[in-house]
Tab-separated table of C-alpha atoms in Angstrom:
chain	number	residue	atom	x	y	z
A	205	UNK	CA	-89.144	-6.233	-53.789
A	206	UNK	CA	-92.082	-3.947	-53.192
A	207	UNK	CA	-94.947	-4.310	-55.705
A	208	UNK	CA	-97.241	-1.944	-53.845
A	209	UNK	CA	-97.767	1.710	-54.522
A	210	UNK	CA	-97.390	4.778	-52.356
A	211	UNK	CA	-101.175	4.893	-52.108
A	212	UNK	CA	-102.015	1.371	-50.840
A	213	UNK	CA	-103.886	0.083	-53.845
A	214	UNK	CA	-103.594	-2.935	-56.102
A	215	UNK	CA	-105.768	-2.581	-59.229
A	216	UNK	CA	-102.928	-1.951	-61.680
A	217	UNK	CA	-100.492	-4.556	-60.358
A	218	UNK	CA	-101.019	-6.956	-63.267
A	219	UNK	CA	-97.350	-7.904	-62.873
A	220	UNK	CA	-97.672	-8.834	-59.194
A	221	UNK	CA	-97.132	-12.535	-59.923
A	222	UNK	CA	-94.109	-11.653	-62.023
A	223	UNK	CA	-92.665	-9.715	-59.103
A	224	UNK	CA	-93.164	-12.708	-56.823
A	225	UNK	CA	-91.655	-15.032	-59.427
A	226	UNK	CA	-88.579	-12.854	-59.765
A	227	UNK	CA	-88.184	-12.719	-56.007
A	228	UNK	CA	-88.434	-16.521	-55.686
A	229	UNK	CA	-85.886	-16.994	-58.481
A	230	UNK	CA	-83.602	-14.492	-56.790
A	231	UNK	CA	-83.814	-16.322	-53.453
A	232	UNK	CA	-83.328	-19.766	-55.023
A	233	UNK	CA	-80.188	-18.626	-56.786
A	234	UNK	CA	-78.668	-17.464	-53.532
A	235	UNK	CA	-79.744	-20.638	-51.745
A	236	UNK	CA	-78.252	-22.910	-54.399
A	237	UNK	CA	-74.899	-21.218	-54.483
A	238	UNK	CA	-74.723	-20.541	-50.750
A	239	UNK	CA	-73.911	-16.891	-51.219
A	240	UNK	CA	-75.004	-13.977	-49.087
A	241	UNK	CA	-75.047	-10.525	-50.585
A	242	UNK	CA	-76.542	-7.370	-49.140
A	243	UNK	CA	-77.603	-4.630	-51.506
A	244	UNK	CA	-79.117	-1.389	-50.267
A	245	UNK	CA	-81.441	0.496	-52.600
A	246	UNK	CA	-82.426	4.131	-52.350
A	247	UNK	CA	-85.895	4.950	-53.714
A	248	UNK	CA	-85.865	7.412	-56.602
A	249	UNK	CA	-87.522	10.774	-56.095
A	250	UNK	CA	-87.504	11.508	-59.822
A	251	UNK	CA	-90.639	12.166	-61.830
A	252	UNK	CA	-90.595	9.542	-64.571
A	253	UNK	CA	-93.034	8.227	-67.160
A	254	UNK	CA	-95.036	5.471	-65.477
A	255	UNK	CA	-97.751	3.618	-67.439
A	256	UNK	CA	-101.429	4.095	-66.553
A	257	UNK	CA	-100.786	6.534	-63.715
A	258	UNK	CA	-99.973	10.173	-62.986
A	259	UNK	CA	-101.278	13.265	-64.733
A	260	UNK	CA	-103.342	12.926	-67.889
A	261	UNK	CA	-104.246	15.391	-70.620
A	262	UNK	CA	-107.838	15.876	-71.734
A	263	UNK	CA	-108.548	15.502	-75.456
A	264	UNK	CA	-111.877	15.344	-77.239
A	265	UNK	CA	-113.285	15.286	-80.726
A	266	UNK	CA	-116.694	15.685	-82.355
A	267	UNK	CA	-118.245	13.881	-85.276
A	268	UNK	CA	-119.253	17.210	-86.830
A	269	UNK	CA	-115.663	18.533	-86.722
A	270	UNK	CA	-113.244	15.664	-86.139
A	271	UNK	CA	-109.902	16.754	-84.654
A	272	UNK	CA	-107.400	13.922	-84.938
A	273	UNK	CA	-104.731	13.235	-82.348
A	274	UNK	CA	-101.157	14.275	-83.107
A	275	UNK	CA	-98.391	11.700	-82.718
A	276	UNK	CA	-95.847	14.445	-82.051
A	277	UNK	CA	-97.990	15.988	-79.313
A	278	UNK	CA	-98.519	12.644	-77.583
A	279	UNK	CA	-94.820	11.784	-77.751
A	280	UNK	CA	-94.077	15.194	-76.255
A	281	UNK	CA	-96.404	14.404	-73.344
A	282	UNK	CA	-94.457	11.226	-72.638
A	283	UNK	CA	-90.897	12.401	-73.209
A	284	UNK	CA	-91.017	15.977	-71.898
A	285	UNK	CA	-93.791	15.813	-69.288
A	286	UNK	CA	-93.607	12.156	-68.196
A	287	UNK	CA	-97.330	11.911	-69.006
A	288	UNK	CA	-98.412	8.486	-70.259
A	289	UNK	CA	-102.198	8.910	-70.270
A	290	UNK	CA	-104.777	10.939	-72.115
A	291	UNK	CA	-108.530	11.047	-71.754
A	292	UNK	CA	-110.059	10.754	-75.216
A	293	UNK	CA	-113.730	11.748	-75.354
A	294	UNK	CA	-115.411	10.756	-78.608
A	295	UNK	CA	-118.554	12.841	-79.128
A	296	UNK	CA	-121.135	11.189	-81.366
A	297	UNK	CA	-123.007	14.411	-82.148
A	298	UNK	CA	-124.239	13.351	-85.570
A	299	UNK	CA	-125.349	9.883	-84.562
A	300	UNK	CA	-127.975	10.456	-81.865
A	301	UNK	CA	-130.564	8.921	-84.182
A	302	UNK	CA	-128.349	7.139	-86.696
A	303	UNK	CA	-125.637	4.475	-86.941
A	304	UNK	CA	-122.047	5.609	-86.441
A	305	UNK	CA	-120.613	6.255	-89.888
A	306	UNK	CA	-117.811	4.170	-91.380
A	307	UNK	CA	-115.744	7.344	-91.761
A	308	UNK	CA	-116.022	8.157	-88.051
A	309	UNK	CA	-115.021	4.611	-87.103
A	310	UNK	CA	-112.002	4.874	-89.396
A	311	UNK	CA	-110.996	8.132	-87.731
A	312	UNK	CA	-111.453	6.538	-84.314
A	313	UNK	CA	-109.130	3.683	-85.280
A	314	UNK	CA	-106.581	6.150	-86.635
A	315	UNK	CA	-106.606	7.940	-83.275
A	316	UNK	CA	-106.060	4.685	-81.410
A	317	UNK	CA	-103.182	3.835	-83.750
A	318	UNK	CA	-101.694	7.234	-82.935
A	319	UNK	CA	-101.920	6.513	-79.217
A	320	UNK	CA	-100.161	3.186	-79.727
A	321	UNK	CA	-97.437	4.656	-81.918
A	322	UNK	CA	-96.765	7.374	-79.336
A	323	UNK	CA	-96.183	4.786	-76.617
A	324	UNK	CA	-98.956	5.932	-74.284
A	325	UNK	CA	-102.453	4.773	-73.299
A	326	UNK	CA	-105.880	6.369	-73.228
A	327	UNK	CA	-108.908	6.529	-71.003
A	328	UNK	CA	-111.882	6.389	-73.385
A	329	UNK	CA	-115.334	7.922	-73.046
A	330	UNK	CA	-118.160	8.183	-75.561
A	331	UNK	CA	-120.867	10.828	-75.277
A	332	UNK	CA	-123.330	12.640	-77.511
A	333	UNK	CA	-123.123	16.240	-76.360
A	334	UNK	CA	-121.177	18.674	-74.231
A	335	UNK	CA	-123.512	21.569	-74.906
A	336	UNK	CA	-125.290	22.950	-71.861
A	337	UNK	CA	-127.574	25.909	-72.655
A	338	UNK	CA	-128.125	27.938	-69.486
A	339	UNK	CA	-127.696	26.602	-65.981
A	340	UNK	CA	-129.224	24.340	-65.081
A	341	UNK	CA	-129.465	23.305	-68.746
A	342	UNK	CA	-132.858	22.835	-70.316
A	343	UNK	CA	-134.209	19.529	-71.605
A	344	UNK	CA	-133.897	17.865	-74.080
A	345	UNK	CA	-130.199	17.397	-73.383
A	346	UNK	CA	-129.098	15.729	-76.599
A	347	UNK	CA	-128.233	12.170	-75.588
A	348	UNK	CA	-129.548	9.119	-77.437
A	349	UNK	CA	-132.164	6.552	-76.486
A	350	UNK	CA	-131.181	3.245	-74.919
A	351	UNK	CA	-131.844	1.421	-78.184
A	352	UNK	CA	-129.470	3.653	-80.126
A	353	UNK	CA	-126.828	3.445	-77.400
A	354	UNK	CA	-126.899	-0.345	-77.477
A	355	UNK	CA	-126.622	-0.260	-81.264
A	356	UNK	CA	-123.641	2.111	-81.079
A	357	UNK	CA	-121.880	-0.013	-78.450
A	358	UNK	CA	-122.252	-3.019	-80.758
A	359	UNK	CA	-120.564	-1.027	-83.529
A	360	UNK	CA	-117.765	0.063	-81.201
A	361	UNK	CA	-117.146	-3.347	-79.625
A	362	UNK	CA	-114.607	-4.580	-82.226
A	363	UNK	CA	-112.581	-1.395	-81.760
A	364	UNK	CA	-112.602	-1.744	-77.980
A	365	UNK	CA	-111.580	-5.385	-78.224
A	366	UNK	CA	-108.878	-4.925	-80.854
A	367	UNK	CA	-107.311	-1.923	-79.133
A	368	UNK	CA	-107.555	-3.017	-75.518
A	369	UNK	CA	-103.758	-3.023	-75.289
A	370	UNK	CA	-103.725	0.775	-75.289
A	371	UNK	CA	-107.100	1.417	-73.617
A	372	UNK	CA	-106.300	1.851	-69.940
A	373	UNK	CA	-109.967	2.212	-69.010
A	374	UNK	CA	-113.400	2.856	-70.448
A	375	UNK	CA	-115.610	5.365	-68.659
A	376	UNK	CA	-119.293	4.514	-68.867
A	377	UNK	CA	-120.158	7.799	-70.576
A	378	UNK	CA	-122.941	7.789	-73.223
A	379	UNK	CA	-125.707	8.923	-70.853
A	380	UNK	CA	-126.328	12.647	-70.420
A	381	UNK	CA	-124.339	15.814	-71.117
A	382	UNK	CA	-120.589	15.036	-71.128
A	383	UNK	CA	-121.520	11.376	-70.591
A	384	UNK	CA	-121.697	12.088	-66.851
A	385	UNK	CA	-125.094	10.452	-66.250
A	386	UNK	CA	-126.887	13.463	-64.787
A	387	UNK	CA	-128.586	15.741	-67.312
A	388	UNK	CA	-130.148	13.051	-69.480
A	389	UNK	CA	-133.273	12.998	-71.614
A	390	UNK	CA	-133.948	9.256	-71.598
A	391	UNK	CA	-132.514	7.860	-68.350
A	392	UNK	CA	-134.154	10.043	-65.701
A	393	UNK	CA	-134.262	13.828	-66.148
A	394	UNK	CA	-133.175	15.300	-62.773
A	395	UNK	CA	-135.476	18.273	-63.261
A	396	UNK	CA	-138.427	15.859	-63.203
A	397	UNK	CA	-137.437	14.117	-59.978
A	398	UNK	CA	-135.038	11.332	-59.099
A	399	UNK	CA	-134.411	8.542	-61.630
A	400	UNK	CA	-136.910	5.696	-61.341
A	401	UNK	CA	-136.294	1.995	-60.826
A	402	UNK	CA	-136.788	1.554	-64.575
A	403	UNK	CA	-134.247	4.307	-65.288
A	404	UNK	CA	-131.642	2.531	-63.167
A	405	UNK	CA	-132.427	-0.773	-64.866
A	406	UNK	CA	-131.736	0.923	-68.207
A	407	UNK	CA	-128.476	2.385	-66.868
A	408	UNK	CA	-127.389	-1.036	-65.686
A	409	UNK	CA	-128.184	-2.522	-69.093
A	410	UNK	CA	-125.870	0.025	-70.719
A	411	UNK	CA	-123.136	-0.640	-68.149
A	412	UNK	CA	-123.403	-4.409	-68.541
A	413	UNK	CA	-123.172	-4.037	-72.304
A	414	UNK	CA	-120.032	-1.912	-71.991
A	415	UNK	CA	-118.438	-4.532	-69.751
A	416	UNK	CA	-119.282	-7.198	-72.319
A	417	UNK	CA	-117.767	-5.082	-75.095
A	418	UNK	CA	-114.382	-5.060	-73.344
A	419	UNK	CA	-112.008	-7.957	-72.703
A	420	UNK	CA	-112.568	-9.303	-69.201
A	421	UNK	CA	-109.178	-7.996	-68.062
A	422	UNK	CA	-110.173	-4.367	-68.669
A	423	UNK	CA	-112.215	-2.205	-66.307
A	424	UNK	CA	-114.690	0.639	-66.571
A	425	UNK	CA	-115.442	3.639	-64.356
A	426	UNK	CA	-118.749	5.106	-63.182
A	427	UNK	CA	-119.204	8.752	-62.246
A	428	UNK	CA	-120.295	8.374	-58.604
A	429	UNK	CA	-119.970	5.727	-55.880
A	430	UNK	CA	-123.773	5.524	-55.695
A	431	UNK	CA	-124.034	4.329	-59.280
A	432	UNK	CA	-121.849	1.327	-58.529
A	433	UNK	CA	-123.498	0.131	-55.344
A	434	UNK	CA	-126.982	0.948	-56.673
A	435	UNK	CA	-126.437	-1.084	-59.847
A	436	UNK	CA	-124.357	-3.967	-58.478
A	437	UNK	CA	-124.998	-4.138	-54.723
A	438	UNK	CA	-128.762	-3.493	-54.581
A	439	UNK	CA	-127.966	-0.130	-52.920
A	440	UNK	CA	-125.941	-1.792	-50.139
A	441	UNK	CA	-122.604	-0.139	-49.295
A	442	UNK	CA	-120.516	-3.295	-49.697
A	443	UNK	CA	-117.011	-2.650	-51.073
A	444	UNK	CA	-114.897	-5.269	-52.773
A	445	UNK	CA	-112.685	-7.526	-50.688
A	446	UNK	CA	-109.899	-9.972	-51.442
A	447	UNK	CA	-112.322	-12.784	-52.282
A	448	UNK	CA	-114.055	-10.837	-55.070
A	449	UNK	CA	-111.215	-8.712	-56.395
A	450	UNK	CA	-110.087	-9.478	-59.960
A	451	UNK	CA	-112.442	-12.461	-60.332
A	452	UNK	CA	-113.910	-11.192	-63.607
A	453	UNK	CA	-117.398	-10.416	-62.313
A	454	UNK	CA	-119.097	-7.149	-63.176
A	455	UNK	CA	-118.731	-5.691	-59.690
A	456	UNK	CA	-115.003	-6.472	-59.684
A	457	UNK	CA	-114.529	-4.553	-62.950
A	458	UNK	CA	-116.311	-1.296	-62.080
A	459	UNK	CA	-114.162	1.554	-60.785
A	460	UNK	CA	-114.794	5.223	-60.120
A	461	UNK	CA	-114.107	8.689	-61.510
A	462	UNK	CA	-114.737	11.946	-59.672
A	463	UNK	CA	-114.876	14.917	-62.027
A	464	UNK	CA	-115.424	17.567	-59.347
A	465	UNK	CA	-112.814	16.533	-56.795
A	466	UNK	CA	-112.871	18.762	-53.670
A	467	UNK	CA	-115.336	21.247	-55.227
A	468	UNK	CA	-117.711	21.168	-52.241
A	469	UNK	CA	-118.510	19.006	-49.228
A	470	UNK	CA	-120.130	16.524	-51.635
A	471	UNK	CA	-117.845	17.264	-54.606
A	472	UNK	CA	-120.823	18.842	-56.385
A	473	UNK	CA	-123.050	15.792	-55.984
A	474	UNK	CA	-120.429	13.079	-56.429
A	475	UNK	CA	-121.365	11.850	-52.956
A	476	UNK	CA	-124.916	11.419	-51.727
A	477	UNK	CA	-123.715	10.825	-48.155
A	478	UNK	CA	-119.989	11.408	-47.566
A	479	UNK	CA	-120.193	10.100	-44.005
A	480	UNK	CA	-120.913	6.580	-45.267
A	481	UNK	CA	-119.604	6.657	-48.830
A	482	UNK	CA	-116.066	7.683	-47.842
A	483	UNK	CA	-115.454	4.374	-46.086
A	484	UNK	CA	-117.020	2.477	-48.981
A	485	UNK	CA	-114.946	4.238	-51.636
A	486	UNK	CA	-111.711	3.988	-49.672
A	487	UNK	CA	-112.089	0.214	-49.435
A	488	UNK	CA	-113.446	-0.362	-52.948
A	489	UNK	CA	-110.671	1.589	-54.676
A	490	UNK	CA	-108.025	-0.736	-53.293
A	491	UNK	CA	-109.052	-3.071	-56.122
A	492	UNK	CA	-110.515	-0.890	-58.875
A	493	UNK	CA	-109.316	2.276	-60.641
A	494	UNK	CA	-109.877	5.772	-59.280
A	495	UNK	CA	-109.207	9.038	-61.075
A	496	UNK	CA	-110.805	12.211	-62.371
A	497	UNK	CA	-110.397	15.966	-62.235
A	498	UNK	CA	-110.935	19.080	-60.154
A	499	UNK	CA	-113.593	21.573	-61.231
A	500	UNK	CA	-113.635	24.395	-58.667
A	501	UNK	CA	-111.183	26.164	-56.367
A	502	UNK	CA	-112.642	25.581	-52.921
A	503	UNK	CA	-110.162	26.612	-50.236
A	504	UNK	CA	-109.399	25.373	-47.665
A	505	UNK	CA	-110.672	22.001	-48.953
A	506	UNK	CA	-108.571	22.210	-52.119
A	507	UNK	CA	-105.439	23.283	-50.213
A	508	UNK	CA	-102.419	20.995	-50.032
A	509	UNK	CA	-102.733	21.032	-46.252
A	510	UNK	CA	-106.508	20.786	-46.470
A	511	UNK	CA	-108.150	17.692	-47.929
A	512	UNK	CA	-106.311	17.460	-51.256
A	513	UNK	CA	-103.343	15.221	-50.461
A	514	UNK	CA	-105.218	13.251	-47.804
A	515	UNK	CA	-108.140	12.348	-50.060
A	516	UNK	CA	-105.936	11.445	-53.009
A	517	UNK	CA	-104.342	8.894	-50.700
A	518	UNK	CA	-107.569	7.806	-49.002
A	519	UNK	CA	-109.236	6.960	-52.312
A	520	UNK	CA	-106.132	5.543	-54.016
A	521	UNK	CA	-106.107	7.916	-56.973
A	522	UNK	CA	-104.084	6.727	-59.955
A	523	UNK	CA	-104.545	9.658	-62.347
A	524	UNK	CA	-105.873	13.210	-62.483
A	525	UNK	CA	-106.532	15.734	-65.265
A	526	UNK	CA	-103.651	18.211	-65.596
A	527	UNK	CA	-105.700	20.539	-67.808
A	528	UNK	CA	-108.590	21.344	-65.471
A	529	UNK	CA	-109.086	23.382	-63.456
A	530	UNK	CA	-106.109	25.737	-63.545
A	531	UNK	CA	-106.991	27.649	-60.374
A	532	UNK	CA	-106.538	24.461	-58.341
A	533	UNK	CA	-103.314	23.556	-60.143
A	534	UNK	CA	-101.935	27.047	-59.563
A	535	UNK	CA	-102.779	26.775	-55.866
A	536	UNK	CA	-101.079	23.386	-55.533
A	537	UNK	CA	-98.017	24.730	-57.309
A	538	UNK	CA	-97.860	27.826	-55.089
A	539	UNK	CA	-98.366	25.742	-51.943
A	540	UNK	CA	-95.616	23.309	-52.928
A	541	UNK	CA	-97.415	19.972	-53.322
A	542	UNK	CA	-97.941	19.787	-57.095
A	543	UNK	CA	-95.022	17.493	-57.937
A	544	UNK	CA	-95.609	15.339	-54.856
A	545	UNK	CA	-99.194	14.850	-56.029
A	546	UNK	CA	-97.977	13.713	-59.434
A	547	UNK	CA	-95.286	11.355	-58.149
A	548	UNK	CA	-97.603	9.743	-55.614
A	549	UNK	CA	-100.364	8.843	-58.066
A	550	UNK	CA	-100.411	5.142	-58.840
A	551	UNK	CA	-97.510	2.756	-58.364
A	552	UNK	CA	-93.853	3.427	-57.721
A	553	UNK	CA	-92.268	-0.039	-57.602
A	554	UNK	CA	-89.010	-0.264	-55.688
A	555	UNK	CA	-86.531	-2.823	-54.382
A	556	UNK	CA	-86.040	-2.909	-50.624
């Protein structure tokens, strides 16, 4: 029985002990009865709905114009597309300087009920704005202060706890435009120089609070490898190993998302130094979740025979956004690797 995945990676194998237990029971039964039976299994090449892996669909809603999830649409994702994940971005536009309203929290819970009833799971992110005026955008960027963020996380904690069964992951979000931690008014404006030591201390405080708001068996994702090793390794490139993996500490619960996969040699700033961070990320993602989206057609790097398939495997990707960006998806489809990409994300458990 093989409990590994095509991309050698173990963060989602919560049932690993169950697999071992079944195997032991299987062997004991044959030992007790003195029987020998050989069964040959052929791995399936089908695309099937597999929890917490594969393609995901992007969904978002705003407090100033709430758009609720549709049960029928989510069921269609699962039954007709074999998609079991969505990203749900909750924009807190109206609450930058105010508590989250009871009505918004009710709508949030209704959405999570819809996810549960549809038989899928969601990656969750909270942010305050997705509006970028000009490029680069001008400050102020529209995110909240640390004090308001901490207050909002406290309001959201019961919902994260009570719905953790259908929350696959929580992305750190909150800080900056899109919750991507770059264009931020209060945590280190990049147009005024690099974030300070105090800015990173504030970012860590938000991240620690998000970890505390989740059950210990759920993980979060940060936007770049640097954020993880800066916050939890004192800037040392030290990936997780067997001794630390799944031990409930903060560093063991922080994964990664890359929202500009293959867009440039640094994936538009995802990497500060690819030469060193590639090895770090490849090792770290054996134990924590990795996913994200493409954002720019960048041949030959985005080609199937370029870096696309190789880097999905190298960094143990479990899920990727099917809705963005279409030029990359069209290229993968034309070049013949699109379905292989989907089927090789995450686990495919098989009997040998």
